Coordinates of C-alpha atoms in Angstrom, one line a residue:
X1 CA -19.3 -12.9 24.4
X2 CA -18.4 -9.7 25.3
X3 CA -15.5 -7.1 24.6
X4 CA -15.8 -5.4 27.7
X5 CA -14.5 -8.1 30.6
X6 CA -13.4 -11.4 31.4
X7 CA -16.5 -13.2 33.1
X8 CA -15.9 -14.8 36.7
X9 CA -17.2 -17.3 38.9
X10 CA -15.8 -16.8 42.6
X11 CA -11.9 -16.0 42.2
X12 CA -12.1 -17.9 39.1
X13 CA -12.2 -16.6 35.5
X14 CA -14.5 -18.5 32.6
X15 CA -14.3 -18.4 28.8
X16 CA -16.5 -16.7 26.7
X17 CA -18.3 -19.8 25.8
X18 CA -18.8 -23.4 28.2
X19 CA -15.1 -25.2 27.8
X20 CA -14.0 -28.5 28.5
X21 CA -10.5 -28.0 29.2
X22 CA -9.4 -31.8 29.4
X23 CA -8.7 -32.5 33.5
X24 CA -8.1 -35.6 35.7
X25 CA -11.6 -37.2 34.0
X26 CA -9.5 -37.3 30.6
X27 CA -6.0 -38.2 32.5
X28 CA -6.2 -41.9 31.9
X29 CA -7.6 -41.9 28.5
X30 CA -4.5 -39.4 27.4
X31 CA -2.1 -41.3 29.1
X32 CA -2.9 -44.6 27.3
X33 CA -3.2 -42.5 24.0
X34 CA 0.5 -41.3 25.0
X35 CA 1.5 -44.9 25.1
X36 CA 0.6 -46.4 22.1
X37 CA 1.2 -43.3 20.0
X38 CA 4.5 -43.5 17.5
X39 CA 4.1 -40.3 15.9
X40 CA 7.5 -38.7 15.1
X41 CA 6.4 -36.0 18.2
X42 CA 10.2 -35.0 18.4
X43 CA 12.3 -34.6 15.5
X44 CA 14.5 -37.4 14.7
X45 CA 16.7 -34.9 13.1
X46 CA 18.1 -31.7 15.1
X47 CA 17.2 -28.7 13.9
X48 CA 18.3 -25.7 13.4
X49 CA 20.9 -24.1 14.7
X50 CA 18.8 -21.3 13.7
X51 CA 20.6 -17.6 13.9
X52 CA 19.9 -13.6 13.9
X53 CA 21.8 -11.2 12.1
X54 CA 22.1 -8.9 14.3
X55 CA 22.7 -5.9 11.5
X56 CA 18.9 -5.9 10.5
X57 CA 18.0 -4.2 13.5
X58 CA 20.2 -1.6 13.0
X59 CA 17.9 -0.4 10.4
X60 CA 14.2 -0.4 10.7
X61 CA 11.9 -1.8 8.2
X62 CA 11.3 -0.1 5.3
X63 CA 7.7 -1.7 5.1
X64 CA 7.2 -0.9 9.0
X65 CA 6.6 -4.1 10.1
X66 CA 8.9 -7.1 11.0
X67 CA 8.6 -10.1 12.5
X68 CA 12.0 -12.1 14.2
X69 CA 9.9 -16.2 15.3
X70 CA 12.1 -17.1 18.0
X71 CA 9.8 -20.0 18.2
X72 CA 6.8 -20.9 19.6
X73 CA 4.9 -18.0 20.9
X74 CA 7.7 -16.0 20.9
X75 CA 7.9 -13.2 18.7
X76 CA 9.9 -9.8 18.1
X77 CA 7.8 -7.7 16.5
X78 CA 8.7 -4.7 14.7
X79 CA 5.7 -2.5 14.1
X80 CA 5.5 1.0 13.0
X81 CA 8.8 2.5 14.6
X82 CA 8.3 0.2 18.4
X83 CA 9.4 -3.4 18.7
X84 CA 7.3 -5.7 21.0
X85 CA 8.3 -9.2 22.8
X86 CA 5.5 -11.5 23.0
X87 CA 5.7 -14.5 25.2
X88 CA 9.6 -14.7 25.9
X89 CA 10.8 -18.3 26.7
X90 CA 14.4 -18.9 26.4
X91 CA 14.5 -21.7 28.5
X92 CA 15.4 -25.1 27.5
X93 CA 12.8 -26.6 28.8
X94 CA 8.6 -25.3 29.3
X95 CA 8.0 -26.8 32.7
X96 CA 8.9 -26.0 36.8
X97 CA 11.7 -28.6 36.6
X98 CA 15.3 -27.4 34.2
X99 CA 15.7 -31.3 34.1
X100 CA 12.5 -32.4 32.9
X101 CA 9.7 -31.6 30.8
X102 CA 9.2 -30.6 27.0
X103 CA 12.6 -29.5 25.4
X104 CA 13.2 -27.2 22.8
X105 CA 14.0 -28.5 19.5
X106 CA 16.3 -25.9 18.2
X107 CA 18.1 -22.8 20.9
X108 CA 16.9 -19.7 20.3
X109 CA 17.8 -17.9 17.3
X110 CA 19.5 -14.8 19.6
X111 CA 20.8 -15.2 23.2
X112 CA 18.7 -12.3 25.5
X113 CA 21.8 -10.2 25.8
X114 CA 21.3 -9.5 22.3
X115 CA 17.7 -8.4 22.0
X116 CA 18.0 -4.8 20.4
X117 CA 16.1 -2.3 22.8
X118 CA 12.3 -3.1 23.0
X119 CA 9.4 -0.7 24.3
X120 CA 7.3 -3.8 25.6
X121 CA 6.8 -7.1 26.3
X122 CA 3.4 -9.0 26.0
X123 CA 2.3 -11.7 28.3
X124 CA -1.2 -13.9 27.2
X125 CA -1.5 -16.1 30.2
X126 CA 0.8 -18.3 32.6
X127 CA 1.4 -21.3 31.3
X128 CA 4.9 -22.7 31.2
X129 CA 5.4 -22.4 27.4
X130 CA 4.1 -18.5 27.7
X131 CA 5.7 -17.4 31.0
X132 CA 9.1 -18.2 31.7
X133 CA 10.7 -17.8 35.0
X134 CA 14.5 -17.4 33.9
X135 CA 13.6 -15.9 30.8
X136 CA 11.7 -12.8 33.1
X137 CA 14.6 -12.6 35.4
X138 CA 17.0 -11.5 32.8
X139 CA 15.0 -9.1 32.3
X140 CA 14.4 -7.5 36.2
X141 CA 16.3 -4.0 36.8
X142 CA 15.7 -3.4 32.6
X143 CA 14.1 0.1 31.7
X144 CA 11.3 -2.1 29.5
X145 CA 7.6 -2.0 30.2
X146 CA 5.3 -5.2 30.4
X147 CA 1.9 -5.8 29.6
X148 CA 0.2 -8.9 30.9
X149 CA -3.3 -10.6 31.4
X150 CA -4.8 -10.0 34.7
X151 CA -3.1 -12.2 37.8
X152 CA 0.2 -12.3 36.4
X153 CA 1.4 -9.4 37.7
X154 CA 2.4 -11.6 40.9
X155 CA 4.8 -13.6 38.9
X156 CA 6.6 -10.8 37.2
X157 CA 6.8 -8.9 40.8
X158 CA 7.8 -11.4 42.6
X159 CA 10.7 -12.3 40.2
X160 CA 12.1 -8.9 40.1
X161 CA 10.3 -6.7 37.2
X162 CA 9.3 -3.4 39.2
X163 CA 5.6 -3.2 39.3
X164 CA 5.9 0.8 37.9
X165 CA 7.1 -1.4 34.8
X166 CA 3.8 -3.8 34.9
X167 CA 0.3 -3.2 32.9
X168 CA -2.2 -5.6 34.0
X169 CA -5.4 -6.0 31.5
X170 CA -8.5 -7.3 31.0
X171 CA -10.2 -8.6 27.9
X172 CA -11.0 -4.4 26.3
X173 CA -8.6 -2.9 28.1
X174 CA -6.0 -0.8 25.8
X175 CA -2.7 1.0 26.6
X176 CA -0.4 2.9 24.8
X177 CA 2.8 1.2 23.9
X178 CA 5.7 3.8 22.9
X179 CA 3.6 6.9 22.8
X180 CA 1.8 5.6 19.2
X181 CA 0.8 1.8 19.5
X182 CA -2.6 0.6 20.6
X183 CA -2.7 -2.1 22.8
X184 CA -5.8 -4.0 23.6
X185 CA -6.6 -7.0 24.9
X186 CA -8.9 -9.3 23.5
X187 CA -11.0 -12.8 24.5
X188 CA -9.4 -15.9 24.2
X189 CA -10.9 -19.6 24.9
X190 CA -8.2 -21.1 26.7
X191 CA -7.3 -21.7 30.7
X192 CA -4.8 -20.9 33.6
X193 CA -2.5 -22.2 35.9
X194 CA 0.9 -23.3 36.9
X195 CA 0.1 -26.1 39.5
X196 CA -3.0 -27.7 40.2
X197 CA -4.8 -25.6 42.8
X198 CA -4.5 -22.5 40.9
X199 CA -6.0 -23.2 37.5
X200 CA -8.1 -20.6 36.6
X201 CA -7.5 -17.7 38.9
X202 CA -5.2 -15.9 36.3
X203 CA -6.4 -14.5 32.9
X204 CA -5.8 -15.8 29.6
X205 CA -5.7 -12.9 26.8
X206 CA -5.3 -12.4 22.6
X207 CA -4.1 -9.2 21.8
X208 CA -4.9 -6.6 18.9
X209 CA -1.9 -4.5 18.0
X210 CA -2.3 -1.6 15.8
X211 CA 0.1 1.2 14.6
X212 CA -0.3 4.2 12.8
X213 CA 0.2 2.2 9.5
X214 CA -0.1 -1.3 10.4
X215 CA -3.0 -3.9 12.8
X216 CA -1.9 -6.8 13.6
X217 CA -3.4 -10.0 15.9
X218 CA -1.5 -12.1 18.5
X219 CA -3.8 -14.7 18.9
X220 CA -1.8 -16.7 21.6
X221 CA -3.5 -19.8 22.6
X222 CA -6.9 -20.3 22.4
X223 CA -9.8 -23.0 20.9
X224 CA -11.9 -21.9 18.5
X225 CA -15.0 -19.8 19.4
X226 CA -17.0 -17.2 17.7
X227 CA -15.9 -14.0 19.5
X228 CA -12.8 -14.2 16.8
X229 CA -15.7 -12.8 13.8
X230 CA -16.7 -10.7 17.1
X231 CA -12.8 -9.2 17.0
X232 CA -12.7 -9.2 13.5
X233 CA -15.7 -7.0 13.3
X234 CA -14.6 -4.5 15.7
X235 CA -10.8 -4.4 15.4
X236 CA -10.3 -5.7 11.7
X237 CA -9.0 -6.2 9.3
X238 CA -5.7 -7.3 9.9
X239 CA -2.4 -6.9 7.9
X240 CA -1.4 -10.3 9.9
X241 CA -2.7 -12.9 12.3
X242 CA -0.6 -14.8 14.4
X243 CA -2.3 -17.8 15.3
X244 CA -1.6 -21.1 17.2
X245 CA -1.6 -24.6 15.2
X246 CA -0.1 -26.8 17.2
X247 CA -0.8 -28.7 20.5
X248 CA -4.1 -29.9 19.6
X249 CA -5.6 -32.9 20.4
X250 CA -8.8 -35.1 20.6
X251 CA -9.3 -35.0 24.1
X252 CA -8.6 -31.1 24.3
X253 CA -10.5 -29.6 21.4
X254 CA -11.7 -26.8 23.4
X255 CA -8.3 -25.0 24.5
X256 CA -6.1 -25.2 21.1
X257 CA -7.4 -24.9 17.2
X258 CA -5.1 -27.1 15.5
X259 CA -4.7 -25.8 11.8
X260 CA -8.1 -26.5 10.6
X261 CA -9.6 -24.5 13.1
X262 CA -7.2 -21.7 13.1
X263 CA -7.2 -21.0 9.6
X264 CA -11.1 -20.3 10.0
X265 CA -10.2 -18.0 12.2
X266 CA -7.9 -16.0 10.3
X267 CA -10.7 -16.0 8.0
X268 CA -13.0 -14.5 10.8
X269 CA -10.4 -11.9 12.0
X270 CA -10.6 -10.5 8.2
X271 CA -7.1 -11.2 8.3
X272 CA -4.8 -10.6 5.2
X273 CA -1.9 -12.7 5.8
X274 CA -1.5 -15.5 8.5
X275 CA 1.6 -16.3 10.9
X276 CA 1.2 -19.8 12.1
X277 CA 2.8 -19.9 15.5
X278 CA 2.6 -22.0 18.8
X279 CA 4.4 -25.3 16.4
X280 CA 8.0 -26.7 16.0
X281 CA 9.6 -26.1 19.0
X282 CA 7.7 -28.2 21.6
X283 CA 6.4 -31.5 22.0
X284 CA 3.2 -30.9 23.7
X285 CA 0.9 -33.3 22.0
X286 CA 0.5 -36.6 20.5
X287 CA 0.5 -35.0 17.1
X288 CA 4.0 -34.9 14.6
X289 CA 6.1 -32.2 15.0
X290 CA 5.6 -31.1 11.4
X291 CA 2.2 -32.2 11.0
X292 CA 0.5 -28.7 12.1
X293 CA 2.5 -26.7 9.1
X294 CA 1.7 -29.6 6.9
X295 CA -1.7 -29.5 7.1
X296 CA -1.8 -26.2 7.5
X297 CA -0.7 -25.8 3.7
X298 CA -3.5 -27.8 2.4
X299 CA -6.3 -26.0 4.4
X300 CA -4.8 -22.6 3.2
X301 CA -4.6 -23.9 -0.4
X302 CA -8.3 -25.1 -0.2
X303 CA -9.6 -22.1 2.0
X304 CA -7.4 -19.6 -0.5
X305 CA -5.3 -18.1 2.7
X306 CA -2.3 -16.7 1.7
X307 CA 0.3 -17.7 4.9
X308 CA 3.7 -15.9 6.2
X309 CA 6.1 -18.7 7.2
X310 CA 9.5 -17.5 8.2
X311 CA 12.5 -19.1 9.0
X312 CA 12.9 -19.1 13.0
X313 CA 15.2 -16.5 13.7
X314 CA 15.3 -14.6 10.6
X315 CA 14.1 -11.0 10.8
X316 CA 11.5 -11.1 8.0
X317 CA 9.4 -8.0 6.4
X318 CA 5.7 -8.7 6.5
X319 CA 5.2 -7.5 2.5
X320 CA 2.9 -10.1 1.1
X321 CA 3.2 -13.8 1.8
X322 CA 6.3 -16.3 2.0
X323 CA 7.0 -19.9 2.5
X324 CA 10.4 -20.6 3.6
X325 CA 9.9 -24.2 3.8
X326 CA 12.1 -24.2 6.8
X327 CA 11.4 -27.4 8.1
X328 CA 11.7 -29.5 5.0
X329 CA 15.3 -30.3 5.4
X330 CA 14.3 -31.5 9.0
X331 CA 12.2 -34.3 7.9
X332 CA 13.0 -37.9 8.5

C-alpha cells in the first residue's frame, strides 16, 4: 500500500489490497438472504425527532473540537476555530429515485438553511449515501469550498458548485482548509459508482484532519486492510476516529468493517477516542438497525476502547468519552 496515489488499472481505480466487492456473482445469493431475513432492519419504533440548538454555535468550543452527527456519514465538525461538513445527505431517501430506496429513520437534526457558516465540505466517494444530489444543490452559488476524492468533481460541477470552489484529491494529497487545517487524503478499501457502467472510475478516499491543537480521522467507508496501522504510523495518533460500523455483511466483507473490524482499526490508527458512524439512519444491510452499536459496546469493553457516542443532532465537545445511549428508548 502506498501513501502517495490511488493505483489504476485502465480508467479504473483499485484498492490497496485485492477486493471482492460483492457484484452480480453474489446477486442471487443476497437476494434470497434478503428474503428469509427478519431482522428488525428498520425500526419498529420512529425515532427521533432529533434537534440542534442552534445557540451552541454561537460560541465556539471551549475544548476546540465539536462534533454535531447528523447521521450517518454526516458530520459538522468543529475543529480548532473552522467547521467542516463531511458527507452531507439531507435527502430522504440514499438512492437516484425520491420515491424509492433506503429511507431515513429520523430527519435531520437541522434543516440546511440553518448550517452556521462552514469553511469546507468533505466528500469520500460517490455513492448515494455519501453524495447527495439535492443536498449539493442547496449549496450551488454558496461562498464554501469543497474537497472531494478524485472524479467527483463532475458531479459537484455539473450540479451547480463553481469549480473555483472544488479541490479534487488523491490518496496523499493535502490542502489547507481555512488558512490553519491540514487536509489529506488517505487510502480507503472500498469501491465507486452510481449506476452500473461506471463503478470504479471515481475515487474512494479517508481523510486525516489535523488542527493546530487537535488530529482527527474520517474514516468514511471502507473494509478492513492494513494500510489503517500504515495511517496510524504516519499521521497518528488521533484525538478521534470516526469510523463506519454498519452495513456489513457476509457476502461483502471486503468493502465495510462492521464493529468488530472497525474497532481494530481504531486500535491501528492509535486512536484515543472512537466515533462510530455510518449506523442508524439507513437500512442498507440485512443486519438490525441497532445491532452495529450493540456489538460495538462489547468489542470496546473487551478490546478496552473508550467510544464517543452522541446524540444525533446534539453539538457535543469531544473531552473524553460519552455514551448517550440514544437509541435505547428506540428499541422494540
Amino acid at each position: 500500500m502506498s501513501l502517495e496515489e490511488a493505483p489504476r488499472k485502465g480508467d479504473k481505480f483499485l484498492n490497496p489490497i485485492p477486493t471482492h466487492t460483492a457484484g452480480f456473482s453474489k446477486l442471487i445469493p443476497i437476494l434470497l438472504e434478503y428474503a428469509k431475513n427478519d431482522a428488525e432492519t428498520i425500526p419498529l419504533k420512529t425515532l427521533g425527532p432529533f434537534t440542534t440548538d442552534l445557540s451552541a454555535y454561537k460560541k465556539p468550543p471551549a475544548s476546540g473540537l465539536r462534533i454535531t452527527w447528523m447521521g450517518h456519514s454526516s458530520l459538522l465538525i468543529e475543529i480548532d476555530g473552522r467547521r467542516i461538513l463531511t458527507d452531507p445527505v439531507w435527502s430522504e431517501r440514499a438512492s437516484f429515485l425520491s420515491f424509492m430506496g433506503p429511507k431515513r429513520f429520523f430527519a435531520p437534526p437541522l434543516p440546511l438553511e440553518q448550517l452556521p457558516p462552514l469553511d469546507g465540505i468533505v466528500i469520500s466517494h460517490d455513492h448515494y449515501d455519501h453524495l447527495d444530489k439535492e443536498t449539493i444543490k442547496f449549496f450551488a452559488g454558496k461562498d464554501i469550498n469543497f474537497y472531494c476524492s478524485l472524479g467527483d468533481k463532475q458531479y459537484l460541477k455539473k450540479w451547480g458548485i463553481d469549480t473555483s470552489y472544488i479541490t479534487k484529491m488523491d490518496w496523499g494529497d493535502s490542502v489547507m482548509v481555512g488558512g490553519d487545517i491540514v487536509l489529506t487524503a488517505t487510502p480507503a478499501r472500498h469501491f465507486s459508482g452510481r449506476g452500473i457502467i461506471n463503478r470504479n472510475t471515481t475515487l474512494w478516499s479517508s481523510f486525516v484532519i489535523k488542527g493546530p491543537k487537535h488530529n482527527i480521522f474520517f474514516g468514511a467507508d471502507s473494509g478492513w486492510f492494513p494500510g489503517f496501522k500504515e495511517i496510524g504510523d504516519t499521521f497518528g495518533p488521533f484525538d478521534l476516529t470516526m469510523l463506519e460500523i454498519g452495513a456489513y455483511g457476509k457476502y461483502w466483507p471486503d468493502i465495510h468493517m462492521g464493529p468488530d473490524h472497525a474497532s481494530n482499526a481504531h486500535i491501528a490508527l492509535k486512536g484515543k477516542l472512537m466515533m462510530p458512524i455510518h449506523w442508524g439512519t439507513f437500512n442498507l444491510s440485512l443486519h438490525a438497525w441497532d445491532e452495529p452499536i450493540e456489538r460495538l459496546l462489547r468489542y470496546a469493553k473487551d478490546k478496552k476502547i473508550e467510544l464517543f457516542l452522541p446524540e444525533p443532532g446534539k453539538p457535543t465537545e469531544v473531552t473524553g468519552p460519552l455514551n448517550s445511549e440514544w437509541w435505547v428508548k428506540f428499541k422494540s
